[in-house]
PDB file of C-alpha atoms in Angstrom:
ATOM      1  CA  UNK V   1      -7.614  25.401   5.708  1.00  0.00           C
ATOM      2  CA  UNK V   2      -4.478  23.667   6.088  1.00  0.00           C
ATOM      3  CA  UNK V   3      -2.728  24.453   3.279  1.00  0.00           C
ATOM      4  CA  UNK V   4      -0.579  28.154   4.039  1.00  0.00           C
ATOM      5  CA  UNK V   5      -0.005  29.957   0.467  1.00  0.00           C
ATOM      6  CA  UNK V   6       3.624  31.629   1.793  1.00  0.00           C
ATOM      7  CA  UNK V   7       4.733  35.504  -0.247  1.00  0.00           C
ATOM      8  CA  UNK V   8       7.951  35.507  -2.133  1.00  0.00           C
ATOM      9  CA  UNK V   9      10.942  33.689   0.499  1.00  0.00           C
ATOM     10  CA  UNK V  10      14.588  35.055   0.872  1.00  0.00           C
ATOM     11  CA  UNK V  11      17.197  32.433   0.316  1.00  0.00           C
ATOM     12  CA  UNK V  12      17.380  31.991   4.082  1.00  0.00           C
ATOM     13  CA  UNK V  13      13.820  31.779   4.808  1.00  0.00           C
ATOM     14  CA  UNK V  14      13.683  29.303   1.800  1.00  0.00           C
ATOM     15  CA  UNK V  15      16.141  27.169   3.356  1.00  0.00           C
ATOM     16  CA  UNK V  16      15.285  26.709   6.837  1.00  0.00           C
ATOM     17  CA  UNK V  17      12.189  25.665   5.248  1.00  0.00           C
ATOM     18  CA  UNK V  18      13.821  22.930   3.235  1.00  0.00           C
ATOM     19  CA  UNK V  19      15.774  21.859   6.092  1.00  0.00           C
ATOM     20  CA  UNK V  20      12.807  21.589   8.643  1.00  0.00           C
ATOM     21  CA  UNK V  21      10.593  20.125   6.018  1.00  0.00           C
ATOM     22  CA  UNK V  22       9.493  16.259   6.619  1.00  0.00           C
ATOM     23  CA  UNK V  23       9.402  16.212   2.864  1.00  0.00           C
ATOM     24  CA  UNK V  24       9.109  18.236  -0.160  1.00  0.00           C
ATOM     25  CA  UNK V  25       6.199  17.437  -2.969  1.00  0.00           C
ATOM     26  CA  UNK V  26       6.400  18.380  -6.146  1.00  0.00           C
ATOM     27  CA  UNK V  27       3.684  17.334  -7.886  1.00  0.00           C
ATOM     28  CA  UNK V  28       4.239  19.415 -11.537  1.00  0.00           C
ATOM     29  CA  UNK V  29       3.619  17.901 -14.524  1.00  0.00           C
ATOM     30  CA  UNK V  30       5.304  20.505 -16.657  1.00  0.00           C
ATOM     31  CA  UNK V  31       8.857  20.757 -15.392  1.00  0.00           C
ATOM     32  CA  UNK V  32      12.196  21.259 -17.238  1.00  0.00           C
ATOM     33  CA  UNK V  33      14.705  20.777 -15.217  1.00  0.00           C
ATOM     34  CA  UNK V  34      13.280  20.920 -11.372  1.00  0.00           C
ATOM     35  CA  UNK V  35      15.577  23.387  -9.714  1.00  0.00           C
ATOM     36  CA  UNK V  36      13.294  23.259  -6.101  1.00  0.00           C
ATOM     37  CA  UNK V  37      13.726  19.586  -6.325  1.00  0.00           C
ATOM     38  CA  UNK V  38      17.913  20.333  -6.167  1.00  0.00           C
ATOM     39  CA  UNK V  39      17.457  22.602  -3.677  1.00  0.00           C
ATOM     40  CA  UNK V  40      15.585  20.879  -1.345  1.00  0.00           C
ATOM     41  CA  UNK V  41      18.017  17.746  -1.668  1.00  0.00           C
ATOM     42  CA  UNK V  42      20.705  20.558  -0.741  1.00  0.00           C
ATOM     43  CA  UNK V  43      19.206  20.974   2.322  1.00  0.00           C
ATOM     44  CA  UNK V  44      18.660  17.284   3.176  1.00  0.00           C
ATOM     45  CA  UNK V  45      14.819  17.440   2.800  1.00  0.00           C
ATOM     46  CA  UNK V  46      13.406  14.290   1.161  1.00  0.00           C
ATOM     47  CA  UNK V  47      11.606  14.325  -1.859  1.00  0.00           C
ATOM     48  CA  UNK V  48       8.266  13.333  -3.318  1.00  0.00           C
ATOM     49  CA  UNK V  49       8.265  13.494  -7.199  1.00  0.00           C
ATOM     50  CA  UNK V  50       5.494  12.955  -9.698  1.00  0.00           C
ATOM     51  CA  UNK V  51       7.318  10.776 -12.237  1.00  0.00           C
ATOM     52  CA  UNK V  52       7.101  13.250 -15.129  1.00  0.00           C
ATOM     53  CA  UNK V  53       9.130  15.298 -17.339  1.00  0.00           C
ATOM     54  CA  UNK V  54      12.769  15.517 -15.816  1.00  0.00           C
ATOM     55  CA  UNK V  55      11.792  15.228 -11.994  1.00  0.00           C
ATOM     56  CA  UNK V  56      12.635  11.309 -12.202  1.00  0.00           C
ATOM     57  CA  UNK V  57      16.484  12.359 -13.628  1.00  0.00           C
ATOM     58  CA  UNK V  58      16.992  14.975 -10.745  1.00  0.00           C
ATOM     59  CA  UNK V  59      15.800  12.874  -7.988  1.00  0.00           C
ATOM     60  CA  UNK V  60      17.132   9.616  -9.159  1.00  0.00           C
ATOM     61  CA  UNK V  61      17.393   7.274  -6.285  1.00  0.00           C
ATOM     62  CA  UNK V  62      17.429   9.779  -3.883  1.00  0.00           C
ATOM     63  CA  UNK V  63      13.132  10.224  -3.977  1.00  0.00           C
ATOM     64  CA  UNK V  64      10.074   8.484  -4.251  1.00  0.00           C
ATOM     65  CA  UNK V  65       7.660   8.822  -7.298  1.00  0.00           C
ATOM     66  CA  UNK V  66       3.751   8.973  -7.590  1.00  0.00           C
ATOM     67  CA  UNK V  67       1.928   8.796 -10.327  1.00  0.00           C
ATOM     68  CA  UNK V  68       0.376  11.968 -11.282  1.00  0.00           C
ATOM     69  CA  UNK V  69      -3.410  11.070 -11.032  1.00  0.00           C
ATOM     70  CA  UNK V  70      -3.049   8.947  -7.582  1.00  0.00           C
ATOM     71  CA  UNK V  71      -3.610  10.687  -5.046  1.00  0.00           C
ATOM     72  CA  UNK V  72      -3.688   7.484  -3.024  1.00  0.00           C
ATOM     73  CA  UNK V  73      -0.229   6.835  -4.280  1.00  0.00           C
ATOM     74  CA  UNK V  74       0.702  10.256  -3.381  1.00  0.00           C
ATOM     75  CA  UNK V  75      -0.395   9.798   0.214  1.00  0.00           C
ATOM     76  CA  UNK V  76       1.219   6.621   0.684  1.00  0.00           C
ATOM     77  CA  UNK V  77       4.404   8.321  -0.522  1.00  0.00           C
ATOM     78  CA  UNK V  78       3.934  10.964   1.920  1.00  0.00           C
ATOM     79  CA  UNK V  79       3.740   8.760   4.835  1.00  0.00           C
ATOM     80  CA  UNK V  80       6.338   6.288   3.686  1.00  0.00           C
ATOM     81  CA  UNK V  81       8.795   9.588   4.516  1.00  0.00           C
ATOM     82  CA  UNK V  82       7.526   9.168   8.549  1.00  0.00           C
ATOM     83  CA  UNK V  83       9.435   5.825   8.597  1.00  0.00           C
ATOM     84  CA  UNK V  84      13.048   6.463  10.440  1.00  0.00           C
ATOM     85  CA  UNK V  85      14.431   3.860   7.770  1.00  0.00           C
ATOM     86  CA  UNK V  86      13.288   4.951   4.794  1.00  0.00           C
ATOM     87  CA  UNK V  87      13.669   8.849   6.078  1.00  0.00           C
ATOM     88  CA  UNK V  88      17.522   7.527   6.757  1.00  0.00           C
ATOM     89  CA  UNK V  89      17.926   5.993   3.169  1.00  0.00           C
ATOM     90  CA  UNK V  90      16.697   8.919   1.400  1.00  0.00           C
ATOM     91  CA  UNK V  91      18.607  12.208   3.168  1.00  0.00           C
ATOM     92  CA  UNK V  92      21.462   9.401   2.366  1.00  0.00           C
ATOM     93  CA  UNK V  93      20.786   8.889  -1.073  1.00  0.00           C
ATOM     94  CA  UNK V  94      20.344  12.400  -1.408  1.00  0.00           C
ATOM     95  CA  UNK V  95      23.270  13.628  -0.705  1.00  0.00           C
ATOM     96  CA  UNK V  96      24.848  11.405  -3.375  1.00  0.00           C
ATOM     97  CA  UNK V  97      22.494  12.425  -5.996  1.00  0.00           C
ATOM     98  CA  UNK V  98      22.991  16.060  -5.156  1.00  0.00           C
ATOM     99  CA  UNK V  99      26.522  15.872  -6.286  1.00  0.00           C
ATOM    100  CA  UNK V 100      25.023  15.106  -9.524  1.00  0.00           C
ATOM    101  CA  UNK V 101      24.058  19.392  -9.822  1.00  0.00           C
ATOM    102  CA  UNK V 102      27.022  21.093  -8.647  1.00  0.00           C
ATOM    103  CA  UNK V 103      27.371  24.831 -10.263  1.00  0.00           C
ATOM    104  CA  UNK V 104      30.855  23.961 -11.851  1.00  0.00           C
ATOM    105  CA  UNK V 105      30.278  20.395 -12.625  1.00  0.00           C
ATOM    106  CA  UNK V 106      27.147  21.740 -14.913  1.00  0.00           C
ATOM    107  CA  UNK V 107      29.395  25.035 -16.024  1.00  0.00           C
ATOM    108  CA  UNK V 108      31.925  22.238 -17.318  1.00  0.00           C
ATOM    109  CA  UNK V 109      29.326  20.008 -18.782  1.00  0.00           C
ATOM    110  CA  UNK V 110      27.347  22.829 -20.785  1.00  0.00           C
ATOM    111  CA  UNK V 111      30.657  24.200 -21.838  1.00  0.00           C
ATOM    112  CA  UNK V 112      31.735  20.614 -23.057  1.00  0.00           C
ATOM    113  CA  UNK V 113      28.768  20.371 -24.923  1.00  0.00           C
ATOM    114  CA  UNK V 114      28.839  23.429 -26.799  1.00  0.00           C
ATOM    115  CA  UNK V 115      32.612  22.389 -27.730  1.00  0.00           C
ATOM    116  CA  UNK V 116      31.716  19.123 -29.003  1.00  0.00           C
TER     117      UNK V 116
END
């Protein structure tokens, strides 16, 4: 009863979401490359990643990790993110890491790749 199921979001509905959120969970198991994950750290939200697939390599330092069948680790995760330090450290951290996905920087690397 808690949880609200929300329709398809415009990109400005999206982000004031991401920038009023206390944290973002993503809890996939199956994830290329975690574009929500980017987002949200675009916005300043922290982040709560299972350590899977290719979360771990977008969040980096910048979020903390659970292990996929711990939901006690999950929880404890969660409320680590109500701590003014740690809440401090991670928008920080995450807008370091964010620089990491910039449109051009990732135009220039595909483009170097396909060159090489």
């Amino acid at each position: 009863g808690r949880v609200k199921i929300l329709p398809m979001l415009s990109d400005a509905a999206l982000r004031a979401l991401y920038e009023r959120a206390r944290c973002v969970v993503i809890p996939s198991v199956l994830e290329g490359f975690s574009l929500p994950a980017a987002e949200a750290m675009w916005c300043g939200a922290p982040l709560v990643l299972c350590n899977r697939t290719a979360l771990p390599e977008v969040g980096g330092e910048a979020a903390l990790y659970f292990e996929p069948e711990d939901g006690e680790g999950l929880a404890a995760q969660v409320r680590e993110t109500f701590d003014p330090a740690a809440r401090a450290r991670l928008c920080e951290t995450g807008a370091l890491q964010r620089e990491k996905f910039r449109w051009r920087a990732s135009a220039r690397q595909l483009l170097q790749n396909y060159l090489s």
